[in-house]
Short mmCIF file of N, CA and C in Angstrom, two decimals:
data_model
loop_
_atom_site.label_atom_id
_atom_site.label_comp_id
_atom_site.label_asym_id
_atom_site.label_seq_id
_atom_site.Cartn_x
_atom_site.Cartn_y
_atom_site.Cartn_z
N PHE A 25 92.54 68.54 124.65
CA PHE A 25 93.32 69.65 124.15
C PHE A 25 93.82 69.32 122.75
N GLY A 26 94.24 70.34 122.03
CA GLY A 26 94.75 70.12 120.69
C GLY A 26 94.78 71.41 119.89
N LEU A 27 94.85 71.27 118.59
CA LEU A 27 94.85 72.40 117.66
C LEU A 27 93.62 72.34 116.79
N LEU A 28 93.15 73.51 116.39
CA LEU A 28 92.08 73.55 115.41
C LEU A 28 92.33 74.71 114.47
N SER A 29 91.85 74.56 113.27
CA SER A 29 91.96 75.64 112.28
C SER A 29 90.73 75.61 111.42
N GLY A 30 90.54 76.68 110.68
CA GLY A 30 89.35 76.74 109.85
C GLY A 30 89.41 77.82 108.80
N LEU A 31 88.50 77.70 107.88
CA LEU A 31 88.29 78.70 106.84
C LEU A 31 87.12 79.55 107.30
N ALA A 32 87.27 80.86 107.22
CA ALA A 32 86.21 81.77 107.65
C ALA A 32 85.77 82.64 106.48
N VAL A 33 84.51 82.97 106.45
CA VAL A 33 83.99 83.97 105.53
C VAL A 33 83.62 85.16 106.40
N SER A 34 84.45 86.19 106.35
CA SER A 34 84.31 87.35 107.21
C SER A 34 83.66 88.49 106.44
N ASN A 35 82.83 89.25 107.14
CA ASN A 35 82.16 90.38 106.50
C ASN A 35 81.79 91.40 107.57
N ALA A 36 82.26 92.62 107.40
CA ALA A 36 81.85 93.69 108.31
C ALA A 36 80.46 94.17 107.90
N TYR A 37 79.71 94.72 108.83
CA TYR A 37 78.40 95.27 108.49
C TYR A 37 78.23 96.61 109.18
N LEU A 38 77.34 97.44 108.62
CA LEU A 38 77.12 98.80 109.10
C LEU A 38 75.77 98.92 109.79
N THR A 39 75.71 99.80 110.78
CA THR A 39 74.44 100.22 111.36
C THR A 39 74.38 101.74 111.24
N ASP A 40 73.22 102.30 111.41
CA ASP A 40 73.01 103.75 111.41
C ASP A 40 73.42 104.40 110.08
N LYS A 41 73.10 103.75 108.96
CA LYS A 41 73.42 104.37 107.67
C LYS A 41 72.50 105.57 107.45
N ILE A 42 73.05 106.62 106.89
CA ILE A 42 72.24 107.80 106.60
C ILE A 42 71.38 107.53 105.38
N ASP A 43 70.30 108.29 105.21
CA ASP A 43 69.29 108.03 104.19
C ASP A 43 69.85 107.91 102.77
N ILE A 44 70.76 108.79 102.39
CA ILE A 44 71.23 108.73 100.99
C ILE A 44 72.05 107.48 100.71
N TYR A 45 72.51 106.80 101.76
CA TYR A 45 73.27 105.56 101.58
C TYR A 45 72.50 104.34 102.08
N SER A 46 71.20 104.46 102.36
CA SER A 46 70.45 103.38 102.98
C SER A 46 70.41 102.11 102.14
N ASP A 47 70.38 102.21 100.83
CA ASP A 47 70.36 101.03 99.96
C ASP A 47 71.76 100.61 99.53
N TYR A 48 72.76 101.28 100.02
CA TYR A 48 74.13 101.08 99.61
C TYR A 48 74.75 99.93 100.40
N ARG A 49 75.25 98.93 99.70
CA ARG A 49 75.94 97.83 100.37
C ARG A 49 77.42 98.18 100.42
N ALA A 50 77.92 98.43 101.61
CA ALA A 50 79.30 98.90 101.75
C ALA A 50 80.30 97.75 101.78
N PHE A 51 80.01 96.68 102.52
CA PHE A 51 80.98 95.60 102.71
C PHE A 51 80.56 94.33 102.00
N TYR A 52 81.55 93.63 101.46
CA TYR A 52 81.36 92.35 100.80
C TYR A 52 82.23 91.31 101.52
N PRO A 53 81.87 90.03 101.44
CA PRO A 53 82.60 89.00 102.17
C PRO A 53 84.05 88.86 101.71
N MET A 54 84.87 88.38 102.65
CA MET A 54 86.28 88.14 102.41
C MET A 54 86.60 86.76 102.99
N TYR A 55 87.36 85.95 102.25
CA TYR A 55 87.77 84.65 102.77
C TYR A 55 88.96 84.84 103.69
N SER A 56 88.94 84.10 104.79
CA SER A 56 89.94 84.29 105.81
C SER A 56 90.25 82.94 106.46
N PHE A 57 90.99 82.97 107.57
CA PHE A 57 91.38 81.75 108.25
C PHE A 57 91.55 82.01 109.74
N ASN A 58 91.59 80.93 110.50
CA ASN A 58 91.91 81.02 111.92
C ASN A 58 92.71 79.79 112.32
N ILE A 59 93.52 79.94 113.36
CA ILE A 59 94.25 78.82 113.94
C ILE A 59 94.24 79.04 115.46
N ASN A 60 93.84 78.00 116.18
CA ASN A 60 93.63 78.13 117.63
C ASN A 60 94.12 76.89 118.37
N GLY A 61 94.43 77.11 119.64
CA GLY A 61 94.58 76.00 120.56
C GLY A 61 93.20 75.59 121.04
N TYR A 62 93.11 74.45 121.68
CA TYR A 62 91.80 73.94 122.09
C TYR A 62 91.95 73.24 123.44
N PHE A 63 91.21 73.72 124.43
CA PHE A 63 91.22 73.11 125.75
C PHE A 63 89.78 72.91 126.19
N GLU A 64 89.40 71.68 126.52
CA GLU A 64 88.03 71.42 126.96
C GLU A 64 88.03 70.64 128.26
N TYR A 65 87.10 71.02 129.12
CA TYR A 65 86.85 70.30 130.36
C TYR A 65 85.40 69.82 130.31
N LYS A 66 85.22 68.51 130.34
CA LYS A 66 83.87 67.95 130.27
C LYS A 66 83.32 67.86 131.68
N ILE A 67 82.28 68.65 131.95
CA ILE A 67 81.67 68.73 133.28
C ILE A 67 80.83 67.49 133.56
N SER A 68 80.09 67.06 132.56
CA SER A 68 79.24 65.88 132.69
C SER A 68 79.18 65.19 131.33
N LYS A 69 78.31 64.21 131.22
CA LYS A 69 78.16 63.49 129.95
C LYS A 69 77.60 64.40 128.85
N THR A 70 76.83 65.41 129.25
CA THR A 70 76.18 66.27 128.26
C THR A 70 76.73 67.69 128.19
N TRP A 71 77.58 68.09 129.14
CA TRP A 71 78.08 69.47 129.15
C TRP A 71 79.59 69.52 129.23
N GLY A 72 80.16 70.49 128.52
CA GLY A 72 81.59 70.74 128.59
C GLY A 72 81.83 72.24 128.43
N ILE A 73 83.00 72.70 128.84
CA ILE A 73 83.38 74.10 128.64
C ILE A 73 84.75 74.08 127.97
N GLU A 74 84.93 74.96 127.00
CA GLU A 74 86.19 74.99 126.28
C GLU A 74 86.67 76.42 126.06
N ALA A 75 87.98 76.54 125.94
CA ALA A 75 88.63 77.80 125.59
C ALA A 75 89.49 77.53 124.36
N GLU A 76 89.52 78.50 123.45
CA GLU A 76 90.24 78.33 122.18
C GLU A 76 91.11 79.55 121.89
N PRO A 77 92.21 79.76 122.60
CA PRO A 77 93.06 80.91 122.30
C PRO A 77 93.71 80.75 120.93
N GLY A 78 93.77 81.85 120.17
CA GLY A 78 94.38 81.74 118.85
C GLY A 78 94.38 83.02 118.06
N PHE A 79 94.51 82.88 116.74
CA PHE A 79 94.62 83.97 115.78
C PHE A 79 93.51 83.86 114.75
N ILE A 80 92.94 85.01 114.35
CA ILE A 80 91.96 85.04 113.27
C ILE A 80 92.10 86.34 112.50
N ARG A 81 91.80 86.28 111.21
CA ARG A 81 91.75 87.49 110.38
C ARG A 81 90.28 87.76 110.07
N LYS A 82 89.85 88.99 110.39
CA LYS A 82 88.47 89.42 110.14
C LYS A 82 88.52 90.63 109.22
N GLY A 83 87.35 91.16 108.88
CA GLY A 83 87.29 92.36 108.06
C GLY A 83 86.27 92.23 106.95
N GLY A 84 86.58 92.83 105.81
CA GLY A 84 85.68 92.80 104.67
C GLY A 84 86.26 93.57 103.51
N ILE A 85 85.55 93.52 102.41
CA ILE A 85 85.96 94.22 101.19
C ILE A 85 84.90 95.26 100.87
N VAL A 86 85.34 96.47 100.54
CA VAL A 86 84.42 97.55 100.18
C VAL A 86 84.60 97.83 98.69
N ARG A 87 83.49 97.84 97.96
CA ARG A 87 83.50 98.22 96.54
C ARG A 87 82.51 99.36 96.38
N PHE A 88 82.97 100.47 95.85
CA PHE A 88 82.07 101.59 95.66
C PHE A 88 82.59 102.45 94.51
N GLY A 89 81.72 103.26 93.99
CA GLY A 89 82.14 104.15 92.92
C GLY A 89 80.95 104.68 92.15
N VAL A 90 81.26 105.56 91.23
CA VAL A 90 80.25 106.17 90.37
C VAL A 90 80.68 105.89 88.93
N ASN A 91 79.70 105.44 88.13
CA ASN A 91 79.95 105.09 86.74
C ASN A 91 81.05 104.04 86.66
N HIS A 92 82.08 104.27 85.87
CA HIS A 92 83.14 103.27 85.72
C HIS A 92 84.33 103.54 86.63
N TYR A 93 84.24 104.52 87.51
CA TYR A 93 85.30 104.79 88.48
C TYR A 93 85.00 103.98 89.74
N MET A 94 85.71 102.90 89.90
CA MET A 94 85.43 101.99 91.00
C MET A 94 86.63 101.95 91.93
N SER A 95 86.36 101.99 93.24
CA SER A 95 87.41 101.86 94.24
C SER A 95 87.14 100.61 95.07
N VAL A 96 88.20 100.00 95.55
CA VAL A 96 88.10 98.79 96.37
C VAL A 96 88.98 98.98 97.60
N ILE A 97 88.41 98.70 98.78
CA ILE A 97 89.18 98.71 100.02
C ILE A 97 89.20 97.28 100.54
N ASP A 98 90.39 96.75 100.78
CA ASP A 98 90.54 95.47 101.47
C ASP A 98 90.85 95.79 102.92
N MET A 99 89.93 95.50 103.81
CA MET A 99 90.12 95.77 105.22
C MET A 99 90.40 94.44 105.92
N LYS A 100 91.68 94.14 106.17
CA LYS A 100 92.10 92.91 106.81
C LYS A 100 92.55 93.24 108.23
N LEU A 101 91.82 92.71 109.20
CA LEU A 101 92.07 92.99 110.60
C LEU A 101 92.53 91.71 111.28
N ASN A 102 93.73 91.73 111.86
CA ASN A 102 94.32 90.55 112.48
C ASN A 102 94.13 90.60 114.00
N TYR A 103 93.57 89.54 114.56
CA TYR A 103 93.21 89.51 115.97
C TYR A 103 93.81 88.32 116.70
N LEU A 104 94.13 88.52 117.97
CA LEU A 104 94.30 87.42 118.91
C LEU A 104 92.91 87.24 119.52
N GLN A 105 92.42 86.02 119.54
CA GLN A 105 91.05 85.79 120.00
C GLN A 105 91.01 84.76 121.11
N LEU A 106 89.96 84.85 121.93
CA LEU A 106 89.73 83.88 122.99
C LEU A 106 88.23 83.59 123.09
N PRO A 107 87.73 82.63 122.32
CA PRO A 107 86.36 82.18 122.53
C PRO A 107 86.31 81.27 123.76
N VAL A 108 85.30 81.47 124.60
CA VAL A 108 85.04 80.59 125.74
C VAL A 108 83.62 80.06 125.52
N LEU A 109 83.52 78.76 125.26
CA LEU A 109 82.25 78.19 124.80
C LEU A 109 81.74 77.11 125.74
N ALA A 110 80.44 77.06 125.90
CA ALA A 110 79.77 75.95 126.58
C ALA A 110 79.34 74.98 125.50
N ASN A 111 79.66 73.71 125.68
CA ASN A 111 79.28 72.67 124.72
C ASN A 111 78.17 71.81 125.31
N PHE A 112 77.09 71.66 124.55
CA PHE A 112 76.00 70.78 124.95
C PHE A 112 76.03 69.59 124.00
N TYR A 113 76.28 68.41 124.55
CA TYR A 113 76.38 67.19 123.75
C TYR A 113 75.00 66.56 123.61
N CYS A 114 74.43 66.65 122.41
CA CYS A 114 73.12 66.07 122.12
C CYS A 114 73.23 64.55 122.01
N THR A 115 74.32 64.09 121.40
CA THR A 115 74.65 62.67 121.30
C THR A 115 76.15 62.55 121.56
N ASN A 116 76.69 61.34 121.43
CA ASN A 116 78.14 61.16 121.60
C ASN A 116 78.94 61.90 120.54
N ARG A 117 78.35 62.12 119.37
CA ARG A 117 79.07 62.74 118.26
C ARG A 117 78.63 64.16 117.92
N PHE A 118 77.42 64.52 118.23
CA PHE A 118 76.88 65.83 117.84
C PHE A 118 76.78 66.74 119.06
N PHE A 119 77.32 67.99 118.93
CA PHE A 119 77.21 68.94 120.03
C PHE A 119 77.05 70.36 119.52
N VAL A 120 76.44 71.19 120.36
CA VAL A 120 76.19 72.59 120.07
C VAL A 120 77.08 73.43 120.99
N SER A 121 77.72 74.45 120.42
CA SER A 121 78.60 75.34 121.19
C SER A 121 78.01 76.75 121.19
N ILE A 122 78.11 77.43 122.33
CA ILE A 122 77.66 78.81 122.43
C ILE A 122 78.47 79.52 123.50
N GLY A 123 78.78 80.80 123.22
CA GLY A 123 79.51 81.57 124.22
C GLY A 123 80.11 82.85 123.66
N PRO A 124 80.79 83.60 124.51
CA PRO A 124 81.39 84.87 124.10
C PRO A 124 82.79 84.67 123.51
N GLU A 125 83.22 85.68 122.78
CA GLU A 125 84.58 85.73 122.28
C GLU A 125 85.14 87.12 122.57
N ILE A 126 86.34 87.17 123.09
CA ILE A 126 87.06 88.43 123.28
C ILE A 126 88.21 88.41 122.30
N ALA A 127 88.36 89.48 121.53
CA ALA A 127 89.43 89.54 120.53
C ALA A 127 90.14 90.89 120.63
N TYR A 128 91.45 90.86 120.40
CA TYR A 128 92.25 92.08 120.44
C TYR A 128 92.99 92.22 119.11
N MET A 129 92.77 93.37 118.42
CA MET A 129 93.39 93.59 117.13
C MET A 129 94.89 93.85 117.32
N ILE A 130 95.71 93.02 116.67
CA ILE A 130 97.16 93.18 116.77
C ILE A 130 97.74 93.92 115.58
N SER A 131 97.04 93.91 114.44
CA SER A 131 97.49 94.67 113.27
C SER A 131 96.35 94.76 112.27
N ARG A 132 96.52 95.66 111.31
CA ARG A 132 95.51 95.80 110.26
C ARG A 132 96.20 96.15 108.95
N GLU A 133 95.58 95.71 107.87
CA GLU A 133 96.05 96.02 106.54
C GLU A 133 94.86 96.59 105.78
N GLU A 134 95.01 97.79 105.26
CA GLU A 134 93.91 98.41 104.52
C GLU A 134 94.49 99.39 103.52
N ASN A 135 93.77 99.61 102.48
CA ASN A 135 94.15 100.61 101.50
C ASN A 135 93.02 101.63 101.43
N LEU A 136 93.09 102.66 102.28
CA LEU A 136 92.03 103.66 102.35
C LEU A 136 92.06 104.55 101.12
N PRO A 137 90.90 104.89 100.61
CA PRO A 137 90.82 105.71 99.40
C PRO A 137 90.95 107.20 99.69
N ASP A 138 90.97 107.95 98.64
CA ASP A 138 90.95 109.41 98.70
C ASP A 138 89.65 109.85 99.38
N PRO A 139 89.65 110.92 100.18
CA PRO A 139 88.43 111.36 100.85
C PRO A 139 87.28 111.69 99.90
N ALA A 140 87.55 111.92 98.64
CA ALA A 140 86.49 112.24 97.69
C ALA A 140 85.56 111.06 97.46
N SER A 141 85.94 109.87 97.90
CA SER A 141 85.13 108.68 97.67
C SER A 141 83.89 108.63 98.54
N GLY A 142 83.81 109.44 99.57
CA GLY A 142 82.69 109.39 100.50
C GLY A 142 83.10 108.83 101.84
N PHE A 143 84.23 108.14 101.90
CA PHE A 143 84.75 107.64 103.17
C PHE A 143 85.72 108.67 103.70
N LYS A 144 85.52 109.09 104.93
CA LYS A 144 86.42 110.08 105.50
C LYS A 144 87.63 109.40 106.14
N TYR A 145 87.40 108.55 107.13
CA TYR A 145 88.47 107.76 107.74
C TYR A 145 87.88 106.74 108.68
N PHE A 146 88.68 105.77 109.04
CA PHE A 146 88.28 104.76 110.00
C PHE A 146 88.91 105.08 111.35
N LYS A 147 88.19 104.78 112.42
CA LYS A 147 88.73 104.89 113.78
C LYS A 147 88.57 103.51 114.41
N GLU A 148 89.57 102.68 114.32
CA GLU A 148 89.46 101.31 114.82
C GLU A 148 89.48 101.23 116.34
N ASN A 149 88.67 100.33 116.86
CA ASN A 149 88.71 99.95 118.27
C ASN A 149 89.48 98.64 118.34
N ALA A 150 90.46 98.55 119.18
CA ALA A 150 91.31 97.36 119.23
C ALA A 150 90.63 96.18 119.91
N LEU A 151 89.77 96.43 120.90
CA LEU A 151 89.13 95.35 121.65
C LEU A 151 87.73 95.09 121.09
N GLU A 152 87.45 93.83 120.83
CA GLU A 152 86.15 93.45 120.29
C GLU A 152 85.55 92.34 121.16
N ILE A 153 84.26 92.47 121.44
CA ILE A 153 83.52 91.44 122.16
C ILE A 153 82.40 90.98 121.24
N SER A 154 82.27 89.67 121.12
CA SER A 154 81.27 89.12 120.21
C SER A 154 80.68 87.84 120.80
N GLY A 155 79.66 87.33 120.14
CA GLY A 155 79.03 86.09 120.54
C GLY A 155 79.16 85.05 119.45
N MET A 156 79.25 83.80 119.83
CA MET A 156 79.45 82.72 118.87
C MET A 156 78.49 81.58 119.16
N ILE A 157 77.99 80.96 118.09
CA ILE A 157 77.18 79.75 118.20
C ILE A 157 77.64 78.80 117.10
N GLY A 158 77.66 77.51 117.42
CA GLY A 158 78.14 76.55 116.43
C GLY A 158 77.51 75.19 116.57
N LEU A 159 77.51 74.46 115.46
CA LEU A 159 77.08 73.07 115.41
C LEU A 159 78.30 72.24 115.05
N ASN A 160 78.53 71.16 115.78
CA ASN A 160 79.74 70.37 115.62
C ASN A 160 79.41 68.89 115.55
N TYR A 161 80.21 68.16 114.77
CA TYR A 161 80.06 66.71 114.65
C TYR A 161 81.43 66.07 114.79
N SER A 162 81.55 65.10 115.68
CA SER A 162 82.82 64.40 115.89
C SER A 162 82.93 63.25 114.91
N LEU A 163 83.89 63.36 113.99
CA LEU A 163 84.14 62.28 113.04
C LEU A 163 84.89 61.13 113.71
N SER A 164 85.78 61.49 114.65
CA SER A 164 86.53 60.51 115.44
C SER A 164 86.88 61.19 116.77
N LYS A 165 87.64 60.52 117.62
CA LYS A 165 88.01 61.11 118.90
C LYS A 165 88.90 62.34 118.73
N LYS A 166 89.60 62.46 117.60
CA LYS A 166 90.54 63.56 117.41
C LYS A 166 90.13 64.53 116.30
N ILE A 167 89.05 64.25 115.60
CA ILE A 167 88.65 65.12 114.48
C ILE A 167 87.18 65.50 114.59
N ASP A 168 86.93 66.81 114.68
CA ASP A 168 85.56 67.36 114.68
C ASP A 168 85.38 68.21 113.45
N LEU A 169 84.17 68.26 112.97
CA LEU A 169 83.80 69.12 111.85
C LEU A 169 82.70 70.05 112.37
N GLY A 170 82.85 71.36 112.13
CA GLY A 170 81.88 72.29 112.70
C GLY A 170 81.57 73.45 111.79
N LEU A 171 80.44 74.07 112.06
CA LEU A 171 80.00 75.28 111.38
C LEU A 171 79.62 76.27 112.48
N ARG A 172 80.22 77.48 112.42
CA ARG A 172 79.99 78.47 113.46
C ARG A 172 79.61 79.82 112.87
N TYR A 173 78.88 80.58 113.68
CA TYR A 173 78.56 81.96 113.31
C TYR A 173 78.97 82.85 114.47
N ASN A 174 79.62 83.97 114.16
CA ASN A 174 80.08 84.92 115.16
C ASN A 174 79.56 86.30 114.79
N LEU A 175 79.01 87.03 115.77
CA LEU A 175 78.46 88.36 115.55
C LEU A 175 79.06 89.31 116.58
N GLY A 176 79.65 90.41 116.10
CA GLY A 176 80.26 91.40 116.99
C GLY A 176 79.23 92.21 117.75
N PHE A 177 79.48 92.41 119.05
CA PHE A 177 78.62 93.24 119.90
C PHE A 177 79.18 94.65 120.05
N THR A 178 80.48 94.79 119.92
CA THR A 178 81.13 96.10 120.02
C THR A 178 81.59 96.53 118.64
N ASN A 179 81.45 97.82 118.34
CA ASN A 179 81.85 98.26 117.01
C ASN A 179 83.37 98.26 116.90
N ILE A 180 83.85 97.94 115.69
CA ILE A 180 85.28 97.94 115.44
C ILE A 180 85.74 99.26 114.85
N SER A 181 84.78 100.06 114.37
CA SER A 181 85.15 101.30 113.71
C SER A 181 83.92 102.19 113.58
N ILE A 182 84.19 103.45 113.28
CA ILE A 182 83.14 104.39 112.91
C ILE A 182 83.49 104.88 111.52
N LEU A 183 82.56 104.73 110.62
CA LEU A 183 82.77 105.15 109.24
C LEU A 183 82.06 106.48 109.05
N GLU A 184 82.80 107.52 108.74
CA GLU A 184 82.21 108.84 108.54
C GLU A 184 82.03 109.09 107.05
N TRP A 185 80.82 109.48 106.70
CA TRP A 185 80.47 109.71 105.30
C TRP A 185 80.58 111.19 104.97
N SER A 186 81.00 111.48 103.75
CA SER A 186 81.01 112.86 103.25
C SER A 186 80.69 112.83 101.77
N GLU A 187 80.29 113.96 101.24
CA GLU A 187 80.03 114.07 99.80
C GLU A 187 81.25 114.70 99.16
N GLY A 188 82.09 113.85 98.58
CA GLY A 188 83.32 114.35 97.97
C GLY A 188 84.21 114.98 99.02
N TYR A 189 84.69 116.17 98.75
CA TYR A 189 85.54 116.88 99.69
C TYR A 189 84.73 117.77 100.63
N GLY A 190 83.41 117.62 100.60
CA GLY A 190 82.53 118.46 101.40
C GLY A 190 82.48 118.04 102.85
N PRO A 191 81.52 118.62 103.58
CA PRO A 191 81.41 118.34 105.02
C PRO A 191 80.88 116.92 105.27
N GLU A 192 81.07 116.49 106.49
CA GLU A 192 80.58 115.18 106.90
C GLU A 192 79.06 115.16 106.82
N THR A 193 78.49 114.07 106.26
CA THR A 193 77.05 113.96 106.14
C THR A 193 76.46 112.95 107.12
N GLY A 194 77.30 112.20 107.83
CA GLY A 194 76.81 111.24 108.81
C GLY A 194 77.89 110.23 109.16
N ALA A 195 77.55 109.34 110.07
CA ALA A 195 78.49 108.31 110.51
C ALA A 195 77.75 107.00 110.73
N SER A 196 78.45 105.90 110.48
CA SER A 196 77.90 104.56 110.70
C SER A 196 78.84 103.77 111.58
N ASN A 197 78.29 102.91 112.41
CA ASN A 197 79.09 101.99 113.20
C ASN A 197 79.39 100.75 112.36
N VAL A 198 80.61 100.23 112.48
CA VAL A 198 81.04 99.05 111.73
C VAL A 198 81.29 97.91 112.73
N TYR A 199 80.72 96.74 112.45
CA TYR A 199 80.85 95.56 113.30
C TYR A 199 81.37 94.40 112.47
N ASN A 200 82.03 93.44 113.11
CA ASN A 200 82.50 92.22 112.45
C ASN A 200 81.45 91.13 112.57
N GLN A 201 81.45 90.23 111.60
CA GLN A 201 80.71 89.00 111.67
C GLN A 201 81.42 87.99 110.78
N TYR A 202 81.33 86.71 111.12
CA TYR A 202 81.93 85.69 110.25
C TYR A 202 81.30 84.33 110.48
N PHE A 203 81.42 83.47 109.46
CA PHE A 203 81.04 82.05 109.53
C PHE A 203 82.31 81.25 109.59
#
C-alpha cells in the first residue's frame, strides 16, 4: 500500500464527426495530474491485483476559429477514479498492468464560447468507464516508475455542431484519453 502521483497528458477525442468538420481537429492535449492511494495483493510470484482510489483531472483544450478570430475552450474535468488492475510480473522489477477504471466527475471548469462558434453546448455524463494498460519498473521496494495509457469506453459528452446561429448540423461523441 502507499501513495502514487503522476503527470498526465489528457486529450478528449471525437467520434462521428460530420463531413464538413471531418478534417477538423477539435481537441488538443492538456497537462494534468493525478494523486491516488495504492493497494496491492500479490496472488503469486507473477500475478498481483491492485486498486488505486484517487483524484485525476482529465479533459482537453479546444482551439477553433476563422481567420484571425480564434476561440479557446479549456475543458478541465475533475474526477474521483478507481482503477482496478491486474499486474503481471515479467521479472522482479518489470511488470505490466491492465484493467478497467471507473471514474465519477465531481466538478468541471470550462469556458464555453458563444453559439456562433459552431459549438452548441456540452452535455456531460458524470460516470465514465475506461480501460488502462501500463508498463512499470520498480526502482526500489518503495518507488516504481511507470507509463500508462487510458482510453474511455463511455462518452463524457455530446458535442452538437451548428453553423453560426443556424440549425444544428450534427453531433459528435466526446471521449477521454490520457497518458
